[in-house]
Amino acid sequence: RHVAGGIGPEPRALQVFDLERSAWELGAALPAERHFAAGVAREGKLVLFGGEVDYKPSASAIAYDPGAEEYTEWARTGPTLPRPRIRGRAVWLDGELVIVGGGPGERPPLRCQDGEWSAIDRDVAGDDAPSASTAGAFAVSNLSPAAAGMCLG
């Protein structure tokens, strides 16, 4: 129910869908312009990884707390990406954070275990695991996270 950043007239906007009113409203502005980030909901927070921050590829991670309406650097409670990644997709899967796709260049799928990032071996992920993407979406159900609408390029 959150859409963060993007390219356009409000690149720092956080749009929040109010389920009771069936309407969009603006939340607290992002600390910097950010687009093409990977986003995931976790422990009541929206976490954004990478993307372009002020039009430069980034490895940073920020967490938005809707209750406090504030952002914090995710590094305080979890790791930033090992190197910049734009247009990736993030999902919590079996208790691990997994990021697939993105660039610039070839980027292997990543997992975060015990606060450390590592590439997911092709033997585990399969030869057809996403390593680059141009568009996509993610969804989180009440049962498990799921990647959706992936368009691989």
mmCIF file with all atom_site columns, N, CA and C in Angstrom, residues 59-96:
data_model
loop_
_atom_site.group_PDB
_atom_site.id
_atom_site.type_symbol
_atom_site.label_atom_id
_atom_site.label_alt_id
_atom_site.label_comp_id
_atom_site.label_asym_id
_atom_site.label_entity_id
_atom_site.label_seq_id
_atom_site.pdbx_PDB_ins_code
_atom_site.Cartn_x
_atom_site.Cartn_y
_atom_site.Cartn_z
_atom_site.occupancy
_atom_site.B_iso_or_equiv
_atom_site.pdbx_formal_charge
_atom_site.auth_seq_id
_atom_site.auth_comp_id
_atom_site.auth_asym_id
_atom_site.auth_atom_id
_atom_site.pdbx_PDB_model_num
ATOM 1   N N  . ALA A 1 59 ? 23.916 1.808   -3.302  1.00 0.00 ? 59 ALA A N  1
ATOM 2   C CA . ALA A 1 59 ? 23.864 0.564   -2.529  1.00 0.00 ? 59 ALA A CA 1
ATOM 3   C C  . ALA A 1 59 ? 23.181 0.796   -1.192  1.00 0.00 ? 59 ALA A C  1
ATOM 4   N N  . SER A 1 60 ? 22.694 2.008   -0.954  1.00 0.00 ? 60 SER A N  1
ATOM 5   C CA . SER A 1 60 ? 22.113 2.350   0.347   1.00 0.00 ? 60 SER A CA 1
ATOM 6   C C  . SER A 1 60 ? 20.779 1.655   0.578   1.00 0.00 ? 60 SER A C  1
ATOM 7   N N  . ALA A 1 61 ? 20.397 1.619   1.830   1.00 0.00 ? 61 ALA A N  1
ATOM 8   C CA . ALA A 1 61 ? 19.108 1.055   2.216   1.00 0.00 ? 61 ALA A CA 1
ATOM 9   C C  . ALA A 1 61 ? 18.501 1.949   3.290   1.00 0.00 ? 61 ALA A C  1
ATOM 10  N N  . ILE A 1 62 ? 17.213 2.266   3.114   1.00 0.00 ? 62 ILE A N  1
ATOM 11  C CA . ILE A 1 62 ? 16.508 3.061   4.113   1.00 0.00 ? 62 ILE A CA 1
ATOM 12  C C  . ILE A 1 62 ? 15.229 2.351   4.511   1.00 0.00 ? 62 ILE A C  1
ATOM 13  N N  . ALA A 1 63 ? 14.810 2.585   5.738   1.00 0.00 ? 63 ALA A N  1
ATOM 14  C CA . ALA A 1 63 ? 13.576 1.987   6.257   1.00 0.00 ? 63 ALA A CA 1
ATOM 15  C C  . ALA A 1 63 ? 12.623 3.109   6.651   1.00 0.00 ? 63 ALA A C  1
ATOM 16  N N  . TYR A 1 64 ? 11.362 2.960   6.257   1.00 0.00 ? 64 TYR A N  1
ATOM 17  C CA . TYR A 1 64 ? 10.330 3.926   6.616   1.00 0.00 ? 64 TYR A CA 1
ATOM 18  C C  . TYR A 1 64 ? 9.420  3.284   7.645   1.00 0.00 ? 64 TYR A C  1
ATOM 19  N N  . ASP A 1 65 ? 9.218  3.976   8.747   1.00 0.00 ? 65 ASP A N  1
ATOM 20  C CA . ASP A 1 65 ? 8.324  3.520   9.806   1.00 0.00 ? 65 ASP A CA 1
ATOM 21  C C  . ASP A 1 65 ? 7.032  4.319   9.692   1.00 0.00 ? 65 ASP A C  1
ATOM 22  N N  . PRO A 1 66 ? 5.936  3.700   9.202   1.00 0.00 ? 66 PRO A N  1
ATOM 23  C CA . PRO A 1 66 ? 4.682  4.435   9.024   1.00 0.00 ? 66 PRO A CA 1
ATOM 24  C C  . PRO A 1 66 ? 4.127  5.003   10.324  1.00 0.00 ? 66 PRO A C  1
ATOM 25  N N  . GLY A 1 67 ? 4.319  4.324   11.444  1.00 0.00 ? 67 GLY A N  1
ATOM 26  C CA . GLY A 1 67 ? 3.801  4.811   12.727  1.00 0.00 ? 67 GLY A CA 1
ATOM 27  C C  . GLY A 1 67 ? 4.479  6.098   13.166  1.00 0.00 ? 67 GLY A C  1
ATOM 28  N N  . ALA A 1 68 ? 5.788  6.165   12.980  1.00 0.00 ? 68 ALA A N  1
ATOM 29  C CA . ALA A 1 68 ? 6.556  7.347   13.379  1.00 0.00 ? 68 ALA A CA 1
ATOM 30  C C  . ALA A 1 68 ? 6.676  8.357   12.240  1.00 0.00 ? 68 ALA A C  1
ATOM 31  N N  . GLU A 1 69 ? 6.312  7.929   11.021  1.00 0.00 ? 69 GLU A N  1
ATOM 32  C CA . GLU A 1 69 ? 6.450  8.755   9.819   1.00 0.00 ? 69 GLU A CA 1
ATOM 33  C C  . GLU A 1 69 ? 7.862  9.301   9.676   1.00 0.00 ? 69 GLU A C  1
ATOM 34  N N  . GLU A 1 70 ? 8.860  8.381   9.815   1.00 0.00 ? 70 GLU A N  1
ATOM 35  C CA . GLU A 1 70 ? 10.245 8.797   9.660   1.00 0.00 ? 70 GLU A CA 1
ATOM 36  C C  . GLU A 1 70 ? 11.067 7.699   8.993   1.00 0.00 ? 70 GLU A C  1
ATOM 37  N N  . TYR A 1 71 ? 12.188 8.126   8.429   1.00 0.00 ? 71 TYR A N  1
ATOM 38  C CA . TYR A 1 71 ? 13.116 7.226   7.756   1.00 0.00 ? 71 TYR A CA 1
ATOM 39  C C  . TYR A 1 71 ? 14.370 7.069   8.594   1.00 0.00 ? 71 TYR A C  1
ATOM 40  N N  . THR A 1 72 ? 14.961 5.889   8.527   1.00 0.00 ? 72 THR A N  1
ATOM 41  C CA . THR A 1 72 ? 16.261 5.649   9.151   1.00 0.00 ? 72 THR A CA 1
ATOM 42  C C  . THR A 1 72 ? 17.109 4.883   8.149   1.00 0.00 ? 72 THR A C  1
ATOM 43  N N  . GLU A 1 73 ? 18.420 4.969   8.307   1.00 0.00 ? 73 GLU A N  1
ATOM 44  C CA . GLU A 1 73 ? 19.307 4.158   7.484   1.00 0.00 ? 73 GLU A CA 1
ATOM 45  C C  . GLU A 1 73 ? 19.126 2.709   7.916   1.00 0.00 ? 73 GLU A C  1
ATOM 46  N N  . TRP A 1 74 ? 18.857 1.821   6.983   1.00 0.00 ? 74 TRP A N  1
ATOM 47  C CA . TRP A 1 74 ? 18.643 0.416   7.289   1.00 0.00 ? 74 TRP A CA 1
ATOM 48  C C  . TRP A 1 74 ? 19.918 -0.200  7.852   1.00 0.00 ? 74 TRP A C  1
ATOM 49  N N  . ALA A 1 75 ? 21.084 0.356   7.558   1.00 0.00 ? 75 ALA A N  1
ATOM 50  C CA . ALA A 1 75 ? 22.357 -0.182  8.049   1.00 0.00 ? 75 ALA A CA 1
ATOM 51  C C  . ALA A 1 75 ? 22.393 -0.263  9.571   1.00 0.00 ? 75 ALA A C  1
ATOM 52  N N  . ARG A 1 76 ? 21.552 0.512   10.251  1.00 0.00 ? 76 ARG A N  1
ATOM 53  C CA . ARG A 1 76 ? 21.515 0.425   11.713  1.00 0.00 ? 76 ARG A CA 1
ATOM 54  C C  . ARG A 1 76 ? 20.986 -0.919  12.185  1.00 0.00 ? 76 ARG A C  1
ATOM 55  N N  . THR A 1 77 ? 20.141 -1.519  11.369  1.00 0.00 ? 77 THR A N  1
ATOM 56  C CA . THR A 1 77 ? 19.534 -2.786  11.769  1.00 0.00 ? 77 THR A CA 1
ATOM 57  C C  . THR A 1 77 ? 19.739 -3.880  10.724  1.00 0.00 ? 77 THR A C  1
ATOM 58  N N  . GLY A 1 78 ? 20.428 -3.596  9.648   1.00 0.00 ? 78 GLY A N  1
ATOM 59  C CA . GLY A 1 78 ? 20.666 -4.561  8.585   1.00 0.00 ? 78 GLY A CA 1
ATOM 60  C C  . GLY A 1 78 ? 21.635 -3.980  7.572   1.00 0.00 ? 78 GLY A C  1
ATOM 61  N N  . PRO A 1 79 ? 22.143 -4.790  6.664   1.00 0.00 ? 79 PRO A N  1
ATOM 62  C CA . PRO A 1 79 ? 23.214 -4.356  5.776   1.00 0.00 ? 79 PRO A CA 1
ATOM 63  C C  . PRO A 1 79 ? 22.734 -3.602  4.539   1.00 0.00 ? 79 PRO A C  1
ATOM 64  N N  . THR A 1 80 ? 23.600 -2.700  4.043   1.00 0.00 ? 80 THR A N  1
ATOM 65  C CA . THR A 1 80 ? 23.384 -2.115  2.729   1.00 0.00 ? 80 THR A CA 1
ATOM 66  C C  . THR A 1 80 ? 23.807 -3.158  1.695   1.00 0.00 ? 80 THR A C  1
ATOM 67  N N  . LEU A 1 81 ? 23.527 -2.903  0.430   1.00 0.00 ? 81 LEU A N  1
ATOM 68  C CA . LEU A 1 81 ? 23.915 -3.835  -0.628  1.00 0.00 ? 81 LEU A CA 1
ATOM 69  C C  . LEU A 1 81 ? 25.438 -3.845  -0.793  1.00 0.00 ? 81 LEU A C  1
ATOM 70  N N  . PRO A 1 82 ? 26.008 -4.958  -1.276  1.00 0.00 ? 82 PRO A N  1
ATOM 71  C CA . PRO A 1 82 ? 27.457 -5.008  -1.454  1.00 0.00 ? 82 PRO A CA 1
ATOM 72  C C  . PRO A 1 82 ? 27.958 -4.036  -2.527  1.00 0.00 ? 82 PRO A C  1
ATOM 73  N N  . ARG A 1 83 ? 27.109 -3.714  -3.511  1.00 0.00 ? 83 ARG A N  1
ATOM 74  C CA . ARG A 1 83 ? 27.448 -2.711  -4.515  1.00 0.00 ? 83 ARG A CA 1
ATOM 75  C C  . ARG A 1 83 ? 26.155 -2.144  -5.079  1.00 0.00 ? 83 ARG A C  1
ATOM 76  N N  . PRO A 1 84 ? 26.227 -0.989  -5.737  1.00 0.00 ? 84 PRO A N  1
ATOM 77  C CA . PRO A 1 84 ? 24.989 -0.367  -6.233  1.00 0.00 ? 84 PRO A CA 1
ATOM 78  C C  . PRO A 1 84 ? 24.167 -1.304  -7.115  1.00 0.00 ? 84 PRO A C  1
ATOM 79  N N  . ARG A 1 85 ? 22.829 -1.171  -6.995  1.00 0.00 ? 85 ARG A N  1
ATOM 80  C CA . ARG A 1 85 ? 21.921 -1.979  -7.812  1.00 0.00 ? 85 ARG A CA 1
ATOM 81  C C  . ARG A 1 85 ? 20.667 -1.155  -8.072  1.00 0.00 ? 85 ARG A C  1
ATOM 82  N N  . ILE A 1 86 ? 20.314 -1.039  -9.343  1.00 0.00 ? 86 ILE A N  1
ATOM 83  C CA . ILE A 1 86 ? 19.069 -0.369  -9.713  1.00 0.00 ? 86 ILE A CA 1
ATOM 84  C C  . ILE A 1 86 ? 18.156 -1.379  -10.383 1.00 0.00 ? 86 ILE A C  1
ATOM 85  N N  . ARG A 1 87 ? 16.852 -1.157  -10.249 1.00 0.00 ? 87 ARG A N  1
ATOM 86  C CA . ARG A 1 87 ? 15.814 -1.973  -10.886 1.00 0.00 ? 87 ARG A CA 1
ATOM 87  C C  . ARG A 1 87 ? 15.807 -3.423  -10.420 1.00 0.00 ? 87 ARG A C  1
ATOM 88  N N  . GLY A 1 88 ? 16.285 -3.694  -9.215  1.00 0.00 ? 88 GLY A N  1
ATOM 89  C CA . GLY A 1 88 ? 16.192 -5.031  -8.660  1.00 0.00 ? 88 GLY A CA 1
ATOM 90  C C  . GLY A 1 88 ? 14.821 -5.242  -8.017  1.00 0.00 ? 88 GLY A C  1
ATOM 91  N N  . ARG A 1 89 ? 14.554 -6.446  -7.565  1.00 0.00 ? 89 ARG A N  1
ATOM 92  C CA . ARG A 1 89 ? 13.313 -6.786  -6.871  1.00 0.00 ? 89 ARG A CA 1
ATOM 93  C C  . ARG A 1 89 ? 13.674 -7.476  -5.561  1.00 0.00 ? 89 ARG A C  1
ATOM 94  N N  . ALA A 1 90 ? 13.008 -7.099  -4.495  1.00 0.00 ? 90 ALA A N  1
ATOM 95  C CA . ALA A 1 90 ? 13.297 -7.658  -3.170  1.00 0.00 ? 90 ALA A CA 1
ATOM 96  C C  . ALA A 1 90 ? 12.093 -8.436  -2.661  1.00 0.00 ? 90 ALA A C  1
ATOM 97  N N  . VAL A 1 91 ? 12.362 -9.497  -1.917  1.00 0.00 ? 91 VAL A N  1
ATOM 98  C CA . VAL A 1 91 ? 11.300 -10.305 -1.330  1.00 0.00 ? 91 VAL A CA 1
ATOM 99  C C  . VAL A 1 91 ? 11.860 -11.022 -0.095  1.00 0.00 ? 91 VAL A C  1
ATOM 100 N N  . TRP A 1 92 ? 11.023 -11.207 0.937   1.00 0.00 ? 92 TRP A N  1
ATOM 101 C CA . TRP A 1 92 ? 11.394 -12.051 2.073   1.00 0.00 ? 92 TRP A CA 1
ATOM 102 C C  . TRP A 1 92 ? 10.927 -13.449 1.736   1.00 0.00 ? 92 TRP A C  1
ATOM 103 N N  . LEU A 1 93 ? 11.829 -14.411 1.780   1.00 0.00 ? 93 LEU A N  1
ATOM 104 C CA . LEU A 1 93 ? 11.510 -15.774 1.387   1.00 0.00 ? 93 LEU A CA 1
ATOM 105 C C  . LEU A 1 93 ? 12.127 -16.724 2.407   1.00 0.00 ? 93 LEU A C  1
ATOM 106 N N  . ASP A 1 94 ? 11.298 -17.497 3.064   1.00 0.00 ? 94 ASP A N  1
ATOM 107 C CA . ASP A 1 94 ? 11.772 -18.457 4.073   1.00 0.00 ? 94 ASP A CA 1
ATOM 108 C C  . ASP A 1 94 ? 12.705 -17.808 5.095   1.00 0.00 ? 94 ASP A C  1
ATOM 109 N N  . GLY A 1 95 ? 12.346 -16.600 5.539   1.00 0.00 ? 95 GLY A N  1
ATOM 110 C CA . GLY A 1 95 ? 13.118 -15.920 6.563   1.00 0.00 ? 95 GLY A CA 1
ATOM 111 C C  . GLY A 1 95 ? 14.369 -15.212 6.080   1.00 0.00 ? 95 GLY A C  1
ATOM 112 N N  . GLU A 1 96 ? 14.586 -15.163 4.767   1.00 0.00 ? 96 GLU A N  1
ATOM 113 C CA . GLU A 1 96 ? 15.755 -14.484 4.206   1.00 0.00 ? 96 GLU A CA 1
ATOM 114 C C  . GLU A 1 96 ? 15.303 -13.372 3.279   1.00 0.00 ? 96 GLU A C  1
#
